[in-house]
CSV table of C-alpha atoms in Angstrom, one decimal:
chain,number,residue,atom,x,y,z
A,1,LEU,CA,0.3,-0.1,-0.3
A,2,LYS,CA,3.0,2.0,-0.2
A,3,PRO,CA,2.6,5.5,-2.6
A,4,ASN,CA,3.2,4.2,-6.1
A,5,SER,CA,3.4,7.4,-7.4
A,6,SER,CA,5.4,10.9,-7.8
A,7,PHE,CA,2.5,12.5,-6.2
A,8,PHE,CA,0.2,11.6,-3.3
A,9,LEU,CA,-2.2,12.9,-0.9
A,10,THR,CA,-1.0,12.9,3.1
A,11,LYS,CA,-2.0,14.7,6.4
A,12,GLY,CA,-1.3,18.3,7.3
A,13,ALA,CA,1.4,19.3,10.0
A,14,ASP,CA,-1.2,20.4,12.4
A,15,PRO,CA,-3.0,17.3,14.0
A,16,MET,CA,-5.4,19.7,15.7
A,17,LYS,CA,-6.2,21.1,12.0
A,18,ASP,CA,-6.1,18.6,9.3
A,19,GLN,CA,-8.3,18.6,6.2
A,20,SER,CA,-7.3,15.2,4.6
A,21,TYR,CA,-10.7,13.7,5.9
A,22,VAL,CA,-12.3,15.8,3.5
A,23,LEU,CA,-10.0,15.8,0.7
A,24,TRP,CA,-10.1,12.1,0.0
A,25,GLY,CA,-12.5,13.2,-3.3
A,26,ILE,CA,-9.9,14.7,-5.6
A,27,PRO,CA,-10.0,13.2,-8.6
A,28,ALA,CA,-5.9,11.0,-8.4
A,29,ASN,CA,-4.7,12.8,-11.8
A,30,THR,CA,-5.0,16.0,-10.3
A,31,LEU,CA,-2.7,15.4,-7.8
A,32,ALA,CA,0.1,16.5,-9.5
A,33,ARG,CA,-1.2,20.3,-10.3
A,34,THR,CA,-2.5,20.8,-6.6
A,35,LEU,CA,-0.6,23.1,-4.3
A,36,PHE,CA,-1.4,23.3,-0.5
A,37,PRO,CA,1.2,25.6,0.9
A,38,ILE,CA,0.2,26.2,3.9
A,39,GLY,CA,0.1,22.4,5.2
A,40,GLU,CA,3.7,21.9,6.5
A,41,TYR,CA,2.4,25.0,9.5
A,42,THR,CA,0.8,24.7,12.1
A,43,LYS,CA,-2.3,27.0,12.7
A,44,GLN,CA,-0.6,28.9,14.9
A,45,GLN,CA,2.7,29.5,13.2
A,46,VAL,CA,-0.2,30.8,9.9
A,47,ARG,CA,-1.6,33.6,12.5
A,48,GLU,CA,1.7,34.8,13.1
A,49,ILE,CA,2.4,35.0,9.5
A,50,ALA,CA,-1.0,36.9,9.4
A,51,ARG,CA,-0.3,39.4,12.1
A,52,LYS,CA,3.2,39.9,10.4
A,53,ASN,CA,1.2,41.3,7.3
A,54,LYS,CA,-1.1,42.8,8.9
A,55,LEU,CA,-3.8,40.8,7.7
A,56,GLU,CA,-7.2,41.0,9.5
A,57,THR,CA,-7.6,37.4,9.4
A,58,ALA,CA,-5.3,36.9,12.0
A,59,ASN,CA,-7.5,37.2,14.8
A,60,ILE,CA,-10.4,35.9,13.4
A,61,PRO,CA,-12.4,33.7,16.2
A,62,GLU,CA,-11.8,29.7,15.0
A,63,SER,CA,-15.0,28.2,12.9
A,64,MET,CA,-16.6,24.9,14.9
A,65,ASP,CA,-19.7,24.2,12.4
A,66,ILE,CA,-20.3,24.1,9.3
A,67,CYS,CA,-17.8,27.1,7.6
A,68,PHE,CA,-20.1,28.0,4.4
A,69,VAL,CA,-22.7,28.8,6.8
A,70,ALA,CA,-22.7,32.0,8.4
A,71,ASP,CA,-25.2,31.3,11.1
A,72,ASN,CA,-24.1,27.6,12.1
A,73,ASN,CA,-27.5,27.1,11.2
A,74,TYR,CA,-28.2,24.2,9.1
A,75,LYS,CA,-31.8,23.9,9.4
A,76,ARG,CA,-32.5,27.8,8.5
A,77,PHE,CA,-29.7,26.8,5.3
A,78,LEU,CA,-31.8,24.1,4.3
A,79,GLN,CA,-35.0,26.1,4.0
A,80,ASP,CA,-33.5,28.3,2.7
A,81,TYR,CA,-31.5,26.8,0.2
A,82,VAL,CA,-34.2,24.1,-1.2
A,83,PRO,CA,-38.2,25.8,0.9
A,84,ASP,CA,-40.1,22.8,-1.5
A,85,LYS,CA,-37.9,19.7,-0.3
A,86,MET,CA,-38.3,21.0,3.4
A,87,ASP,CA,-41.5,21.5,3.2
A,88,ALA,CA,-42.1,18.7,1.7
A,89,VAL,CA,-40.7,16.6,4.5
A,90,GLY,CA,-43.2,17.9,7.5
A,91,THR,CA,-43.4,15.6,10.6
A,92,GLY,CA,-43.2,12.3,11.8
A,93,GLU,CA,-42.9,9.5,14.0
A,94,ILE,CA,-40.3,8.7,16.3
A,95,VAL,CA,-40.7,4.9,16.8
A,96,ASP,CA,-38.2,2.4,19.6
A,97,GLU,CA,-36.3,-0.7,18.1
A,98,SER,CA,-39.1,-2.7,18.8
A,99,GLY,CA,-41.5,-0.2,16.7
A,100,LYS,CA,-43.4,1.5,18.5
A,101,ASN,CA,-44.5,4.5,19.0
A,102,VAL,CA,-43.3,7.1,21.2
A,103,GLY,CA,-43.3,10.5,20.0
A,104,ILE,CA,-43.6,13.0,16.9
A,105,HIS,CA,-40.7,14.9,15.2
A,106,GLY,CA,-40.8,18.1,12.9
A,107,GLY,CA,-39.0,16.1,10.0
A,108,TYR,CA,-35.8,13.6,9.8
A,109,THR,CA,-33.3,16.0,8.1
A,110,ASN,CA,-33.2,17.8,11.8
A,111,TYR,CA,-31.5,14.3,12.8
A,112,THR,CA,-28.2,12.6,12.7
A,113,ILE,CA,-27.1,9.2,13.6
A,114,GLY,CA,-25.9,9.4,17.4
A,115,GLN,CA,-28.1,12.9,18.3
A,116,ARG,CA,-29.2,12.8,22.1
A,117,LYS,CA,-30.2,15.9,21.9
A,118,GLY,CA,-34.1,17.2,20.6
A,119,LEU,CA,-36.2,14.6,21.4
A,120,ARG,CA,-37.8,16.0,23.8
A,121,LEU,CA,-38.7,12.5,25.3
A,122,SER,CA,-38.6,11.3,28.1
A,123,ASN,CA,-37.1,8.6,29.4
A,124,SER,CA,-35.0,6.3,33.0
A,125,GLU,CA,-32.2,6.1,30.4
A,126,PRO,CA,-30.9,8.5,27.6
A,127,ARG,CA,-31.5,7.3,24.3
A,128,TYR,CA,-30.4,9.0,20.9
A,129,VAL,CA,-31.2,8.0,17.1
A,130,THR,CA,-30.5,4.9,15.9
A,131,LYS,CA,-32.0,4.8,12.4
A,132,ILE,CA,-33.1,7.5,9.7
A,133,GLU,CA,-35.9,6.3,7.4
A,134,PRO,CA,-36.0,9.0,4.7
A,135,THR,CA,-38.7,7.0,2.7
A,136,THR,CA,-41.1,6.8,6.1
A,137,ASN,CA,-39.8,9.8,7.7
A,138,LYS,CA,-39.2,8.2,10.8
A,139,ILE,CA,-36.7,8.2,13.3
A,140,VAL,CA,-35.5,5.2,15.4
A,141,ILE,CA,-34.3,5.4,18.6
A,142,GLY,CA,-32.4,3.5,21.1
A,143,LYS,CA,-29.5,3.1,24.0
A,144,LYS,CA,-25.8,3.8,23.1
A,145,GLU,CA,-24.6,0.8,23.1
A,146,SER,CA,-27.2,0.3,19.8
A,147,LEU,CA,-25.0,3.2,18.8
A,148,PHE,CA,-22.1,0.5,17.9
A,149,GLU,CA,-21.8,-1.0,14.6
A,150,THR,CA,-18.4,-3.3,12.9
A,151,LEU,CA,-19.6,-3.8,9.6
A,152,CYS,CA,-20.3,-1.4,6.5
A,153,CYS,CA,-20.5,-0.8,3.3
A,154,MET,CA,-19.3,1.9,1.5
A,155,SER,CA,-20.5,3.9,-2.9
A,156,GLN,CA,-18.3,6.7,-5.0
A,157,VAL,CA,-14.9,5.0,-3.9
A,158,ASN,CA,-12.1,7.4,-5.3
A,159,TRP,CA,-8.7,5.8,-4.9
A,160,LEU,CA,-5.5,8.0,-4.7
A,161,VAL,CA,-3.3,5.8,-5.0
A,162,SER,CA,-3.0,2.9,-8.6
A,163,GLN,CA,-3.0,0.2,-7.2
A,164,MET,CA,-4.8,-1.5,-4.3
A,165,ASP,CA,-5.2,-5.1,-3.5
A,166,PHE,CA,-8.4,-6.5,-2.0
A,167,PRO,CA,-8.5,-7.5,1.4
A,168,CYS,CA,-6.9,-5.1,3.0
A,169,LYS,CA,-5.8,-4.1,6.6
A,170,LEU,CA,-5.6,-0.3,6.9
A,171,GLN,CA,-6.7,2.7,8.8
A,172,ALA,CA,-9.9,4.4,8.5
A,173,GLN,CA,-11.6,7.5,9.6
A,174,ILE,CA,-15.1,7.5,9.8
A,175,ARG,CA,-16.3,11.5,10.5
A,176,TYR,CA,-14.1,14.3,10.9
A,177,ASN,CA,-12.0,15.2,13.8
A,178,SER,CA,-12.9,11.2,15.1
A,179,PRO,CA,-9.9,8.4,15.7
A,180,VAL,CA,-8.4,6.9,12.9
A,181,VAL,CA,-8.9,3.1,13.6
A,182,GLN,CA,-7.7,-0.3,11.9
A,183,ALA,CA,-9.8,-1.8,9.7
A,184,GLU,CA,-10.5,-4.8,6.8
A,185,ILE,CA,-11.6,-4.2,3.1
A,186,MET,CA,-13.3,-6.6,1.4
A,187,LEU,CA,-14.4,-6.2,-2.1
A,188,ASN,CA,-17.3,-9.0,-3.1
A,189,ASN,CA,-18.8,-9.0,-6.0
A,190,ASN,CA,-17.7,-5.3,-7.0
A,191,LYS,CA,-18.8,-4.1,-3.6
A,192,TYR,CA,-16.7,-3.0,-0.9
A,193,GLU,CA,-17.2,-4.0,2.7
A,194,ILE,CA,-15.8,-2.1,6.0
A,195,THR,CA,-14.8,-4.7,9.1
A,196,PHE,CA,-13.4,-2.2,12.0
A,197,GLN,CA,-11.6,-3.9,14.7
A,198,GLU,CA,-13.1,-2.7,17.5
A,199,PRO,CA,-16.6,-1.6,17.3
A,200,GLN,CA,-17.4,2.0,16.1
A,201,LEU,CA,-20.1,4.6,17.8
A,202,ALA,CA,-22.6,6.3,15.1
A,203,VAL,CA,-21.2,5.1,11.9
A,204,THR,CA,-23.7,7.2,9.8
A,205,PRO,CA,-24.8,6.2,6.5
A,206,GLY,CA,-24.2,9.6,3.9
A,207,GLN,CA,-20.7,9.8,5.7
A,208,SER,CA,-17.3,10.1,4.1
A,209,ILE,CA,-14.9,6.6,5.0
A,210,VAL,CA,-11.5,7.7,4.4
A,211,PHE,CA,-8.0,4.9,4.5
A,212,TYR,CA,-4.8,6.0,5.5
A,213,GLN,CA,-1.5,4.3,5.5
A,214,ASP,CA,0.1,6.0,8.5
A,215,ASP,CA,-0.1,9.8,7.2
A,216,VAL,CA,-0.7,8.9,3.8
A,217,VAL,CA,-4.2,9.2,2.6
A,218,LEU,CA,-5.0,6.3,0.3
A,219,GLY,CA,-8.5,7.7,-0.5
A,220,GLY,CA,-11.9,7.0,0.6
A,221,GLY,CA,-15.6,6.7,-0.1
A,222,ILE,CA,-19.5,7.0,1.0
A,223,ILE,CA,-20.8,4.9,3.8
A,224,GLU,CA,-24.1,3.6,2.0
A,225,LYS,CA,-25.2,1.0,4.9
A,226,ILE,CA,-24.6,-0.6,8.0
A,227,ILE,CA,-24.4,-4.4,7.1
A,228,ASP,CA,-25.9,-6.4,10.2
A,229,SER,CA,-23.2,-9.1,11.6
A,230,ASP,CA,-25.5,-11.4,13.1
A,231,LYS,CA,-26.2,-12.3,8.8
């Protein structure tokens, strides 16, 4: 799995601000023409350079949410951007893992896997969103242990190295700033299946899964669905 090209993508020098997770989709043939001029600097070093050059961005506050949404309100953003689709979603049922109706929600687009806040439910133990069913506009909730998964599959795959042999063991990351964990990829009937060495919390369809060998980004894909390990 070592890089077999003169050009490859690696993590940035600042582990707290590394953006390699969101760059897995770059076409491999563009790497030779891609520059990351501050990749070898930490955020503090970049700020110091900005101060020396009297740039007004030198001391702006950190952006902690969706950078292109000015007020960090993604619900408002979606309502402004696709109002017809958002209005069509409407309210739906909140059900437990047995299928019992336990409440009403304001639309599945307002929730994500692993979410606890905003459910407005009363339980003796915390409940989390464990599944989202867009076609029925249902939210499934359960205990935290229900959020741990070992197997998933991915689609929209993009490799940044020219040769990958399967099955292979490497490191995987399932969301920005989450720990990089050990995993194995198998290719079955042109479907990529990922097995995590340890169960992972809130493996979420629609999010990116990115693969590394040490600091080198091998590629990634979109988590398509969770695979029931009991089957």
